[in-house]
PDB file of C-alpha atoms in Angstrom:
ATOM      1  CA  MET A   1       1.879 -14.556  14.768  1.00 72.00           C
ATOM      2  CA  ASP A   2       4.758 -16.986  15.453  1.00 80.00           C
ATOM      3  CA  GLU A   3       6.866 -15.579  12.622  1.00 88.00           C
ATOM      4  CA  ILE A   4       6.619 -12.211  13.984  1.00 89.00           C
ATOM      5  CA  LEU A   5       7.372 -13.221  17.576  1.00 89.00           C
ATOM      6  CA  LYS A   6      10.490 -15.118  16.257  1.00 90.00           C
ATOM      7  CA  ALA A   7      11.687 -11.960  14.484  1.00 90.00           C
ATOM      8  CA  ILE A   8      11.272 -10.046  17.715  1.00 91.00           C
ATOM      9  CA  GLU A   9      13.242 -12.598  19.712  1.00 91.00           C
ATOM     10  CA  GLU A  10      16.036 -12.470  17.086  1.00 92.00           C
ATOM     11  CA  ARG A  11      15.957  -8.622  17.439  1.00 91.00           C
ATOM     12  CA  ASP A  12      15.575  -8.249  13.649  1.00 90.00           C
ATOM     13  CA  CYS A  13      13.965  -4.928  13.459  1.00 90.00           C
ATOM     14  CA  LYS A  14      13.718  -4.656   9.672  1.00 87.00           C
ATOM     15  CA  LYS A  15      11.996  -8.113   9.467  1.00 89.00           C
ATOM     16  CA  VAL A  16       9.577  -7.202  12.324  1.00 89.00           C
ATOM     17  CA  SER A  17       8.721  -3.965  10.269  1.00 88.00           C
ATOM     18  CA  LYS A  18       8.031  -5.986   7.112  1.00 85.00           C
ATOM     19  CA  LEU A  19       6.098  -8.699   8.909  1.00 85.00           C
ATOM     20  CA  LEU A  20       3.952  -6.125  10.789  1.00 84.00           C
ATOM     21  CA  TYR A  21       3.207  -4.247   7.597  1.00 82.00           C
ATOM     22  CA  TYR A  22       2.123  -7.434   5.674  1.00 75.00           C
ATOM     23  CA  LYS A  23       0.582  -9.493   8.357  1.00 76.00           C
ATOM     24  CA  VAL A  24      -1.182  -7.044  10.570  1.00 83.00           C
ATOM     25  CA  ASP A  25      -4.601  -7.863   9.149  1.00 77.00           C
ATOM     26  CA  GLU A  26      -4.175 -11.509  10.066  1.00 78.00           C
ATOM     27  CA  LEU A  27      -3.987 -10.766  13.793  1.00 83.00           C
ATOM     28  CA  SER A  28      -6.806 -10.599  16.196  1.00 86.00           C
ATOM     29  CA  ASP A  29      -6.855  -7.577  18.604  1.00 88.00           C
ATOM     30  CA  GLU A  30      -5.490  -9.689  21.440  1.00 90.00           C
ATOM     31  CA  GLU A  31      -2.566 -11.032  19.303  1.00 89.00           C
ATOM     32  CA  LEU A  32      -1.943  -7.612  17.940  1.00 90.00           C
ATOM     33  CA  LYS A  33      -1.698  -5.960  21.356  1.00 92.00           C
ATOM     34  CA  GLU A  34       0.875  -8.572  22.465  1.00 92.00           C
ATOM     35  CA  ILE A  35       2.855  -8.295  19.322  1.00 91.00           C
ATOM     36  CA  LEU A  36       2.947  -4.457  19.424  1.00 94.00           C
ATOM     37  CA  GLU A  37       3.845  -4.346  23.096  1.00 93.00           C
ATOM     38  CA  ARG A  38       6.845  -6.759  22.511  1.00 93.00           C
ATOM     39  CA  ALA A  39       7.812  -4.933  19.269  1.00 93.00           C
ATOM     40  CA  GLU A  40       7.638  -1.518  21.098  1.00 94.00           C
ATOM     41  CA  LYS A  41      10.076  -2.773  23.698  1.00 94.00           C
ATOM     42  CA  LEU A  42      12.488  -3.875  20.940  1.00 93.00           C
ATOM     43  CA  ALA A  43      12.193  -0.669  18.980  1.00 93.00           C
ATOM     44  CA  LEU A  44      12.886   1.512  22.009  1.00 92.00           C
ATOM     45  CA  GLU A  45      15.886  -0.584  23.005  1.00 92.00           C
ATOM     46  CA  CYS A  46      17.315  -0.457  19.423  1.00 90.00           C
ATOM     47  CA  LYS A  47      16.145   3.190  18.835  1.00 91.00           C
ATOM     48  CA  ASP A  48      14.608   2.168  15.559  1.00 93.00           C
ATOM     49  CA  PRO A  49      12.312   5.010  14.707  1.00 94.00           C
ATOM     50  CA  GLU A  50      10.947   3.290  11.376  1.00 94.00           C
ATOM     51  CA  LEU A  51       9.778   0.302  13.480  1.00 94.00           C
ATOM     52  CA  TYR A  52       8.406   2.511  16.257  1.00 95.00           C
ATOM     53  CA  LYS A  53       6.409   4.583  13.807  1.00 96.00           C
ATOM     54  CA  LEU A  54       4.690   1.574  12.542  1.00 95.00           C
ATOM     55  CA  ILE A  55       3.952   0.333  16.143  1.00 95.00           C
ATOM     56  CA  VAL A  56       2.541   3.754  17.153  1.00 96.00           C
ATOM     57  CA  TYR A  57       0.533   3.952  14.112  1.00 95.00           C
ATOM     58  CA  TYR A  58      -1.046   0.469  14.543  1.00 94.00           C
ATOM     59  CA  PHE A  59      -1.645   1.324  18.217  1.00 95.00           C
ATOM     60  CA  HIS A  60      -3.474   4.466  17.072  1.00 95.00           C
ATOM     61  CA  ALA A  61      -5.392   3.145  14.191  1.00 94.00           C
ATOM     62  CA  LEU A  62      -6.308  -0.333  15.268  1.00 92.00           C
ATOM     63  CA  LEU A  63      -6.308  -0.357  18.970  1.00 94.00           C
ATOM     64  CA  ASP A  64      -7.311   3.286  19.688  1.00 94.00           C
ATOM     65  CA  VAL A  65      -4.137   3.724  21.854  1.00 94.00           C
ATOM     66  CA  ASP A  66      -2.484   7.112  21.612  1.00 94.00           C
ATOM     67  CA  LYS A  67       1.269   7.037  21.681  1.00 95.00           C
ATOM     68  CA  ILE A  68       1.952   9.888  19.450  1.00 95.00           C
ATOM     69  CA  SER A  69       3.543  12.060  22.162  1.00 95.00           C
ATOM     70  CA  GLU A  70       5.887   9.186  23.041  1.00 94.00           C
ATOM     71  CA  PHE A  71       7.214   9.146  19.456  1.00 95.00           C
ATOM     72  CA  GLU A  72       7.513  12.890  19.521  1.00 96.00           C
ATOM     73  CA  LYS A  73       9.678  12.595  22.706  1.00 94.00           C
ATOM     74  CA  LEU A  74      11.836   9.893  21.134  1.00 93.00           C
ATOM     75  CA  ALA A  75      12.331  11.922  18.012  1.00 95.00           C
ATOM     76  CA  GLU A  76      13.322  14.952  20.163  1.00 94.00           C
ATOM     77  CA  GLU A  77      15.857  12.817  22.223  1.00 94.00           C
ATOM     78  CA  MET A  78      17.409  11.106  19.140  1.00 95.00           C
ATOM     79  CA  ASP A  79      17.421  14.429  17.097  1.00 95.00           C
ATOM     80  CA  THR A  80      18.441  12.765  13.958  1.00 97.00           C
ATOM     81  CA  PHE A  81      17.029  12.916  10.455  1.00 97.00           C
ATOM     82  CA  GLU A  82      15.798   9.400  10.472  1.00 97.00           C
ATOM     83  CA  ALA A  83      13.799   9.948  13.620  1.00 97.00           C
ATOM     84  CA  LYS A  84      12.235  13.338  12.580  1.00 98.00           C
ATOM     85  CA  PHE A  85      11.636  11.960   9.047  1.00 98.00           C
ATOM     86  CA  ASN A  86       9.654   9.075  10.408  1.00 97.00           C
ATOM     87  CA  LEU A  87       7.690  11.286  12.739  1.00 98.00           C
ATOM     88  CA  ALA A  88       6.633  13.476   9.775  1.00 98.00           C
ATOM     89  CA  ASP A  89       5.617  10.397   8.009  1.00 97.00           C
ATOM     90  CA  LEU A  90       3.607   9.211  11.191  1.00 97.00           C
ATOM     91  CA  TYR A  91       1.778  12.563  11.089  1.00 97.00           C
ATOM     92  CA  TYR A  92       0.826  11.908   7.513  1.00 97.00           C
ATOM     93  CA  LEU A  93      -0.410   8.416   8.220  1.00 96.00           C
ATOM     94  CA  ILE A  94      -2.654   9.586  11.001  1.00 96.00           C
ATOM     95  CA  GLY A  95      -3.970  12.482   8.851  1.00 95.00           C
ATOM     96  CA  GLU A  96      -2.149  15.404  10.487  1.00 97.00           C
ATOM     97  CA  LEU A  97      -1.064  16.691   7.148  1.00 97.00           C
ATOM     98  CA  GLU A  98      -0.063  20.228   8.158  1.00 97.00           C
ATOM     99  CA  LYS A  99       2.077  18.944  11.060  1.00 97.00           C
ATOM    100  CA  SER A 100       3.757  16.644   8.477  1.00 98.00           C
ATOM    101  CA  LEU A 101       4.428  19.438   6.002  1.00 98.00           C
ATOM    102  CA  GLU A 102       5.739  21.678   8.732  1.00 98.00           C
ATOM    103  CA  LEU A 103       8.300  19.072   9.975  1.00 98.00           C
ATOM    104  CA  TYR A 104       9.115  18.217   6.351  1.00 98.00           C
ATOM    105  CA  ARG A 105       9.938  21.889   5.490  1.00 98.00           C
ATOM    106  CA  ALA A 106      12.139  22.125   8.502  1.00 98.00           C
ATOM    107  CA  LEU A 107      14.003  18.914   7.533  1.00 98.00           C
ATOM    108  CA  LEU A 108      14.285  20.294   3.986  1.00 98.00           C
ATOM    109  CA  GLU A 109      16.059  23.400   5.138  1.00 97.00           C
ATOM    110  CA  GLU A 110      18.376  21.443   7.542  1.00 97.00           C
ATOM    111  CA  GLU A 111      19.331  18.682   5.066  1.00 98.00           C
ATOM    112  CA  THR A 112      19.903  21.287   2.167  1.00 97.00           C
ATOM    113  CA  ALA A 113      22.205  23.201   4.445  1.00 97.00           C
ATOM    114  CA  ARG A 114      24.123  20.087   5.272  1.00 97.00           C
ATOM    115  CA  GLY A 115      24.314  19.034   1.572  1.00 96.00           C
ATOM    116  CA  ARG A 116      22.681  15.698   2.242  1.00 97.00           C
ATOM    117  CA  LYS A 117      21.114  15.298  -1.161  1.00 97.00           C
ATOM    118  CA  GLU A 118      19.616  11.859  -0.705  1.00 97.00           C
ATOM    119  CA  ASN A 119      17.743  13.097   2.293  1.00 98.00           C
ATOM    120  CA  VAL A 120      16.608  16.134   0.457  1.00 98.00           C
ATOM    121  CA  ALA A 121      15.126  14.002  -2.351  1.00 98.00           C
ATOM    122  CA  LYS A 122      13.457  11.699   0.202  1.00 98.00           C
ATOM    123  CA  VAL A 123      11.692  14.822   1.741  1.00 98.00           C
ATOM    124  CA  TYR A 124      10.609  16.201  -1.630  1.00 98.00           C
ATOM    125  CA  TYR A 125       9.089  12.838  -2.520  1.00 98.00           C
ATOM    126  CA  ASN A 126       7.134  12.562   0.781  1.00 98.00           C
ATOM    127  CA  MET A 127       5.953  16.142   0.536  1.00 98.00           C
ATOM    128  CA  ALA A 128       4.570  15.324  -2.929  1.00 98.00           C
ATOM    129  CA  LEU A 129       2.666  12.487  -1.411  1.00 97.00           C
ATOM    130  CA  ILE A 130       0.846  14.891   0.840  1.00 98.00           C
ATOM    131  CA  HIS A 131       0.030  17.396  -1.879  1.00 98.00           C
ATOM    132  CA  GLU A 132      -1.303  14.523  -3.950  1.00 97.00           C
ATOM    133  CA  GLU A 133      -3.433  13.400  -1.020  1.00 96.00           C
ATOM    134  CA  ILE A 134      -5.042  16.834  -0.787  1.00 97.00           C
ATOM    135  CA  GLN A 135      -5.427  17.010  -4.546  1.00 97.00           C
ATOM    136  CA  GLU A 136      -2.882  19.750  -5.050  1.00 98.00           C
ATOM    137  CA  TYR A 137      -1.565  17.903  -8.148  1.00 98.00           C
ATOM    138  CA  GLU A 138       0.538  20.700  -9.678  1.00 97.00           C
ATOM    139  CA  LYS A 139       2.345  21.206  -6.512  1.00 98.00           C
ATOM    140  CA  ALA A 140       2.911  17.386  -6.132  1.00 98.00           C
ATOM    141  CA  LEU A 141       4.330  17.275  -9.661  1.00 98.00           C
ATOM    142  CA  GLU A 142       6.542  20.250  -8.925  1.00 98.00           C
ATOM    143  CA  LEU A 143       7.929  18.497  -5.882  1.00 98.00           C
ATOM    144  CA  LEU A 144       8.523  15.273  -7.692  1.00 98.00           C
ATOM    145  CA  GLU A 145      10.486  17.129 -10.355  1.00 98.00           C
ATOM    146  CA  LYS A 146      12.632  18.495  -7.641  1.00 98.00           C
ATOM    147  CA  ALA A 147      13.161  15.091  -6.191  1.00 98.00           C
ATOM    148  CA  GLU A 148      13.914  13.892  -9.834  1.00 97.00           C
ATOM    149  CA  GLU A 149      16.489  16.525 -10.333  1.00 98.00           C
ATOM    150  CA  VAL A 150      18.414  15.515  -7.074  1.00 98.00           C
ATOM    151  CA  TYR A 151      18.317  11.748  -7.910  1.00 97.00           C
ATOM    152  CA  ARG A 152      19.635  12.666 -11.325  1.00 97.00           C
ATOM    153  CA  GLU A 153      22.574  14.419  -9.785  1.00 97.00           C
ATOM    154  CA  LEU A 154      23.132  11.281  -7.587  1.00 97.00           C
ATOM    155  CA  GLU A 155      22.736   9.069 -10.717  1.00 97.00           C
ATOM    156  CA  ASP A 156      20.170   6.879  -8.903  1.00 97.00           C
ATOM    157  CA  GLU A 157      18.411   5.160 -11.807  1.00 96.00           C
ATOM    158  CA  GLY A 158      16.181   3.108  -9.474  1.00 94.00           C
ATOM    159  CA  GLU A 159      14.746   6.017  -7.813  1.00 96.00           C
ATOM    160  CA  LEU A 160      14.362   8.059 -11.037  1.00 97.00           C
ATOM    161  CA  LEU A 161      12.208   5.266 -12.521  1.00 97.00           C
ATOM    162  CA  HIS A 162      10.114   4.951  -9.245  1.00 96.00           C
ATOM    163  CA  ILE A 163       9.443   8.765  -9.439  1.00 97.00           C
ATOM    164  CA  ALA A 164       8.635   8.474 -13.112  1.00 98.00           C
ATOM    165  CA  VAL A 165       5.913   5.953 -12.365  1.00 97.00           C
ATOM    166  CA  TYR A 166       4.491   8.109  -9.534  1.00 97.00           C
ATOM    167  CA  LYS A 167       4.595  11.247 -11.896  1.00 98.00           C
ATOM    168  CA  ALA A 168       2.456   9.310 -14.501  1.00 98.00           C
ATOM    169  CA  TYR A 169      -0.060   8.346 -11.776  1.00 98.00           C
ATOM    170  CA  VAL A 170      -0.339  12.112 -10.465  1.00 98.00           C
ATOM    171  CA  THR A 171      -0.677  13.140 -14.052  1.00 98.00           C
ATOM    172  CA  PHE A 172      -3.748  10.900 -14.377  1.00 98.00           C
ATOM    173  CA  GLU A 173      -5.128  12.221 -11.175  1.00 97.00           C
ATOM    174  CA  ALA A 174      -4.712  15.695 -12.495  1.00 97.00           C
ATOM    175  CA  GLY A 175      -7.009  14.861 -15.279  1.00 97.00           C
ATOM    176  CA  GLU A 176      -4.811  13.736 -18.138  1.00 98.00           C
ATOM    177  CA  PRO A 177      -5.333   9.919 -18.382  1.00 97.00           C
ATOM    178  CA  TYR A 178      -4.149   9.630 -22.012  1.00 98.00           C
ATOM    179  CA  ARG A 179      -0.864  11.451 -21.278  1.00 98.00           C
ATOM    180  CA  ALA A 180      -0.558   9.315 -18.031  1.00 98.00           C
ATOM    181  CA  LYS A 181      -0.949   6.212 -20.151  1.00 98.00           C
ATOM    182  CA  ALA A 182       1.650   7.342 -22.608  1.00 98.00           C
ATOM    183  CA  MET A 183       4.143   8.029 -19.730  1.00 98.00           C
ATOM    184  CA  LEU A 184       3.594   4.587 -18.246  1.00 98.00           C
ATOM    185  CA  ALA A 185       3.902   2.924 -21.564  1.00 98.00           C
ATOM    186  CA  GLY A 186       7.283   4.716 -22.092  1.00 97.00           C
ATOM    187  CA  LEU A 187       8.443   3.280 -18.943  1.00 97.00           C
ATOM    188  CA  LEU A 188       7.589  -0.248 -19.708  1.00 96.00           C
ATOM    189  CA  PRO A 189      10.764  -1.054 -21.610  1.00 96.00           C
ATOM    190  CA  LYS A 190      12.942   0.599 -19.004  1.00 96.00           C
ATOM    191  CA  VAL A 191      11.663  -1.505 -16.079  1.00 95.00           C
ATOM    192  CA  MET A 192      11.989  -4.990 -17.594  1.00 92.00           C
ATOM    193  CA  GLY A 193      13.448  -7.127 -14.939  1.00 90.00           C
ATOM    194  CA  ASN A 194      12.226  -4.822 -12.114  1.00 94.00           C
ATOM    195  CA  SER A 195       9.171  -6.738 -10.930  1.00 94.00           C
ATOM    196  CA  ARG A 196       8.042  -4.232  -8.249  1.00 94.00           C
ATOM    197  CA  LEU A 197       8.084  -1.297 -10.719  1.00 96.00           C
ATOM    198  CA  MET A 198       6.338  -3.378 -13.431  1.00 97.00           C
ATOM    199  CA  SER A 199       3.659  -4.190 -10.909  1.00 97.00           C
ATOM    200  CA  GLU A 200       3.376  -0.473  -9.865  1.00 96.00           C
ATOM    201  CA  ILE A 201       2.868   0.420 -13.509  1.00 98.00           C
ATOM    202  CA  HIS A 202       0.148  -2.139 -14.031  1.00 98.00           C
ATOM    203  CA  LEU A 203      -1.704  -0.977 -10.984  1.00 97.00           C
ATOM    204  CA  SER A 204      -1.508   2.589 -12.251  1.00 98.00           C
ATOM    205  CA  PHE A 205      -3.049   1.422 -15.536  1.00 98.00           C
ATOM    206  CA  GLU A 206      -5.785  -0.329 -13.304  1.00 98.00           C
ATOM    207  CA  GLU A 207      -6.611   2.857 -11.633  1.00 97.00           C
ATOM    208  CA  ILE A 208      -6.992   4.576 -15.029  1.00 98.00           C
ATOM    209  CA  PHE A 209      -9.250   1.911 -16.419  1.00 98.00           C
ATOM    210  CA  GLU A 210     -11.282   1.648 -13.272  1.00 97.00           C
ATOM    211  CA  GLU A 211     -11.935   5.379 -13.293  1.00 96.00           C
ATOM    212  CA  ASP A 212     -13.058   4.948 -16.913  1.00 95.00           C
ATOM    213  CA  GLU A 213     -15.382   2.073 -15.637  1.00 95.00           C
ATOM    214  CA  ASN A 214     -13.566  -0.319 -18.011  1.00 97.00           C
ATOM    215  CA  TYR A 215     -13.589  -3.096 -15.496  1.00 98.00           C
ATOM    216  CA  ASP A 216     -12.533  -5.826 -17.806  1.00 97.00           C
ATOM    217  CA  ALA A 217      -9.266  -3.882 -18.568  1.00 98.00           C
ATOM    218  CA  ALA A 218      -8.829  -3.063 -14.879  1.00 98.00           C
ATOM    219  CA  LEU A 219      -9.057  -6.659 -13.945  1.00 98.00           C
ATOM    220  CA  GLN A 220      -6.549  -7.629 -16.663  1.00 98.00           C
ATOM    221  CA  GLU A 221      -4.188  -5.080 -15.197  1.00 98.00           C
ATOM    222  CA  CYS A 222      -4.562  -6.500 -11.656  1.00 98.00           C
ATOM    223  CA  LEU A 223      -3.738  -9.859 -13.163  1.00 98.00           C
ATOM    224  CA  TYR A 224      -0.515  -8.403 -14.770  1.00 98.00           C
ATOM    225  CA  ALA A 225       0.396  -6.622 -11.460  1.00 98.00           C
ATOM    226  CA  LEU A 226      -0.054  -9.891  -9.500  1.00 97.00           C
ATOM    227  CA  MET A 227       1.999 -11.850 -11.911  1.00 97.00           C
ATOM    228  CA  SER A 228       4.877  -9.087 -11.951  1.00 96.00           C
ATOM    229  CA  ALA A 229       4.813  -9.186  -8.090  1.00 95.00           C
ATOM    230  CA  ARG A 230       4.542 -12.959  -7.721  1.00 92.00           C
ATOM    231  CA  GLY A 231       6.989 -14.108  -4.914  1.00 87.00           C
ATOM    232  CA  MET A 232       7.486 -10.636  -3.641  1.00 86.00           C
ATOM    233  CA  GLU A 233       5.957  -8.766  -0.557  1.00 79.00           C
ATOM    234  CA  TYR A 234       4.426  -6.215  -3.024  1.00 87.00           C
ATOM    235  CA  TRP A 235       2.126  -9.056  -4.155  1.00 92.00           C
ATOM    236  CA  ASP A 236      -0.086  -8.287  -1.145  1.00 90.00           C
ATOM    237  CA  ILE A 237      -0.600  -4.680  -2.412  1.00 92.00           C
ATOM    238  CA  ALA A 238      -1.572  -5.931  -5.882  1.00 96.00           C
ATOM    239  CA  PHE A 239      -3.895  -8.552  -4.257  1.00 96.00           C
ATOM    240  CA  ASP A 240      -5.589  -5.858  -2.321  1.00 94.00           C
ATOM    241  CA  ALA A 241      -6.118  -3.753  -5.522  1.00 96.00           C
ATOM    242  CA  LEU A 242      -7.819  -6.766  -6.970  1.00 98.00           C
ATOM    243  CA  ILE A 243     -10.107  -7.119  -4.036  1.00 97.00           C
ATOM    244  CA  ASP A 244     -10.981  -3.414  -4.267  1.00 96.00           C
ATOM    245  CA  VAL A 245     -11.971  -3.743  -7.970  1.00 97.00           C
ATOM    246  CA  ILE A 246     -14.224  -6.876  -7.121  1.00 97.00           C
ATOM    247  CA  TRP A 247     -15.729  -5.040  -4.266  1.00 96.00           C
ATOM    248  CA  GLN A 248     -16.511  -2.042  -6.630  1.00 96.00           C
ATOM    249  CA  LEU A 249     -18.242  -4.357  -9.072  1.00 97.00           C
ATOM    250  CA  MET A 250     -20.181  -6.040  -6.287  1.00 96.00           C
ATOM    251  CA  LEU A 251     -21.407  -2.562  -5.109  1.00 94.00           C
ATOM    252  CA  GLU A 252     -22.556  -1.726  -8.551  1.00 95.00           C
ATOM    253  CA  ASP A 253     -24.245  -5.200  -9.000  1.00 95.00           C
ATOM    254  CA  ASP A 254     -22.114  -5.928 -11.950  1.00 97.00           C
ATOM    255  CA  PHE A 255     -21.935  -9.535 -10.922  1.00 97.00           C
ATOM    256  CA  GLU A 256     -21.463 -10.798 -14.527  1.00 98.00           C
ATOM    257  CA  THR A 257     -18.035  -9.033 -14.968  1.00 98.00           C
ATOM    258  CA  VAL A 258     -17.039 -10.654 -11.788  1.00 98.00           C
ATOM    259  CA  TYR A 259     -17.899 -14.284 -12.494  1.00 98.00           C
ATOM    260  CA  LEU A 260     -16.809 -14.036 -16.083  1.00 98.00           C
ATOM    261  CA  ASN A 261     -13.189 -13.033 -15.114  1.00 98.00           C
ATOM    262  CA  MET A 262     -12.625 -15.313 -12.188  1.00 98.00           C
ATOM    263  CA  ASP A 263     -11.465 -18.256 -14.293  1.00 98.00           C
ATOM    264  CA  MET A 264      -8.768 -16.131 -15.576  1.00 98.00           C
ATOM    265  CA  PHE A 265      -7.383 -15.594 -12.098  1.00 98.00           C
ATOM    266  CA  ALA A 266      -7.903 -19.274 -11.166  1.00 98.00           C
ATOM    267  CA  SER A 267      -6.001 -20.423 -14.095  1.00 98.00           C
ATOM    268  CA  ALA A 268      -3.017 -18.034 -13.438  1.00 97.00           C
ATOM    269  CA  MET A 269      -2.964 -18.854  -9.703  1.00 97.00           C
ATOM    270  CA  PRO A 270      -3.934 -22.396  -9.137  1.00 97.00           C
ATOM    271  CA  GLU A 271      -2.874 -22.294  -5.561  1.00 96.00           C
ATOM    272  CA  LEU A 272      -5.806 -19.801  -5.152  1.00 97.00           C
ATOM    273  CA  ALA A 273      -8.218 -21.495  -7.481  1.00 98.00           C
ATOM    274  CA  ASP A 274     -10.656 -22.404  -4.802  1.00 97.00           C
ATOM    275  CA  PHE A 275     -10.799 -18.858  -3.688  1.00 98.00           C
ATOM    276  CA  PHE A 276     -11.458 -17.439  -7.043  1.00 98.00           C
ATOM    277  CA  GLU A 277     -14.038 -20.237  -7.710  1.00 98.00           C
ATOM    278  CA  ALA A 278     -15.833 -19.166  -4.530  1.00 97.00           C
ATOM    279  CA  ILE A 279     -15.865 -15.558  -5.689  1.00 97.00           C
ATOM    280  CA  LYS A 280     -17.321 -16.724  -8.906  1.00 98.00           C
ATOM    281  CA  ALA A 281     -20.046 -18.698  -7.052  1.00 97.00           C
ATOM    282  CA  VAL A 282     -20.937 -15.663  -4.852  1.00 96.00           C
ATOM    283  CA  ALA A 283     -21.312 -13.527  -7.917  1.00 97.00           C
ATOM    284  CA  LEU A 284     -23.361 -16.114  -9.692  1.00 97.00           C
ATOM    285  CA  TYR A 285     -25.580 -16.431  -6.626  1.00 96.00           C
ATOM    286  CA  LYS A 286     -26.067 -12.761  -6.301  1.00 95.00           C
ATOM    287  CA  ASP A 287     -26.889 -12.611  -9.952  1.00 96.00           C
ATOM    288  CA  GLY A 288     -29.553 -15.375  -9.500  1.00 96.00           C
ATOM    289  CA  LYS A 289     -27.649 -17.868 -11.595  1.00 97.00           C
ATOM    290  CA  ILE A 290     -27.226 -20.490  -8.876  1.00 96.00           C
ATOM    291  CA  ASP A 291     -28.918 -21.353  -5.609  1.00 95.00           C
ATOM    292  CA  ALA A 292     -27.486 -20.737  -2.172  1.00 93.00           C
ATOM    293  CA  GLU A 293     -26.502 -24.348  -1.619  1.00 95.00           C
ATOM    294  CA  GLU A 294     -24.221 -24.436  -4.644  1.00 95.00           C
ATOM    295  CA  ALA A 295     -22.593 -21.226  -3.664  1.00 94.00           C
ATOM    296  CA  SER A 296     -21.974 -22.601  -0.156  1.00 94.00           C
ATOM    297  CA  ARG A 297     -20.270 -25.637  -1.476  1.00 95.00           C
ATOM    298  CA  ALA A 298     -17.805 -23.569  -3.430  1.00 96.00           C
ATOM    299  CA  VAL A 299     -17.185 -21.297  -0.437  1.00 95.00           C
ATOM    300  CA  GLU A 300     -16.707 -24.207   1.888  1.00 95.00           C
ATOM    301  CA  LYS A 301     -13.781 -25.409  -0.101  1.00 97.00           C
ATOM    302  CA  VAL A 302     -11.755 -22.413   1.103  1.00 96.00           C
ATOM    303  CA  LYS A 303      -9.912 -23.067   4.308  1.00 94.00           C
ATOM    304  CA  ASP A 304      -7.634 -19.913   4.832  1.00 91.00           C
ATOM    305  CA  ARG A 305      -9.198 -17.665   7.514  1.00 86.00           C
ATOM    306  CA  ARG A 306      -8.153 -14.453   5.799  1.00 86.00           C
ATOM    307  CA  LEU A 307      -9.667 -15.565   2.460  1.00 93.00           C
ATOM    308  CA  ILE A 308     -12.831 -16.674   4.254  1.00 93.00           C
ATOM    309  CA  ASP A 309     -13.134 -13.146   5.656  1.00 89.00           C
ATOM    310  CA  LEU A 310     -12.668 -11.649   2.257  1.00 92.00           C
ATOM    311  CA  LEU A 311     -15.506 -13.814   0.882  1.00 94.00           C
ATOM    312  CA  GLU A 312     -17.860 -12.746   3.686  1.00 92.00           C
ATOM    313  CA  PHE A 313     -16.890  -9.128   2.953  1.00 90.00           C
ATOM    314  CA  LEU A 314     -17.482  -9.407  -0.796  1.00 91.00           C
ATOM    315  CA  GLY A 315     -20.752 -11.416  -0.301  1.00 87.00           C
ATOM    316  CA  GLU A 316     -22.226  -8.587   1.782  1.00 79.00           C
ATOM    317  CA  ALA A 317     -21.232  -5.889  -0.583  1.00 54.00           C
ATOM    318  CA  GLU A 318     -24.156  -3.449  -0.926  1.00 43.00           C
ATOM    319  CA  PHE A 319     -24.930   0.184  -1.014  1.00 30.00           C
TER     320      PHE A 319
END
């Protein structure tokens, strides 16, 4: 909390946005309310629609406070691509997908007329996200190809690679896992040195293996993703993906796969060894291999509040 408050005092909107995104789960409702109120004042003073979007979304999703109309008013007053683009993204985040698409279509027409190719590509990409969300995979791929075409004209290699990874993932969701794996494999030599894209590729492989119920492979891909993202903010996304796989295994009572794989993670991340040992103990206990006292001793070694909450969550996993 102190780190976010300091960023607000320093009026560093980009840092506040990043900290909110990655640390919001660590805040109590009372802390969150205070942070959001202070950050809201900063966002309005600086007229930063990206920060304001996050604030309005967290008010809506976590505190059940509706500030959507206030964002709409701000976007109308600013009348800029950035403001309207972030409003469309906010509609997407809160599940108002048709509103989001409607605004994106209007932006696409405006930005195409103005010849702002980078903005056009951004709109195509975000529209693809919505069509993927509603399982219109062919349309999503069509939009990604349009975004790809624009970025090719702009010679933006980084965005082209990012889109290529997402295209592979959508191809998997469209029911072609082997083609998707081939696409991802073809990207591996091109993203060497790009830790984030490497992590995204491994998380895409993880999804494919999890869908196939090959959990050993899915966990291995989680490890690769975590190692690729180490030291980056994207690490949190990879970590959450790992927790999701472990949760699914707990739901399916596949405790053995959990406890047999935790030593791998403890060895790779010694700073989290106690946490992974505790997950192993919880799985062993739920499988009847150790008693509650032994499991409790392992859990008690974990001191971080967020990790303790995750252990409680995983320990209670049931249908």
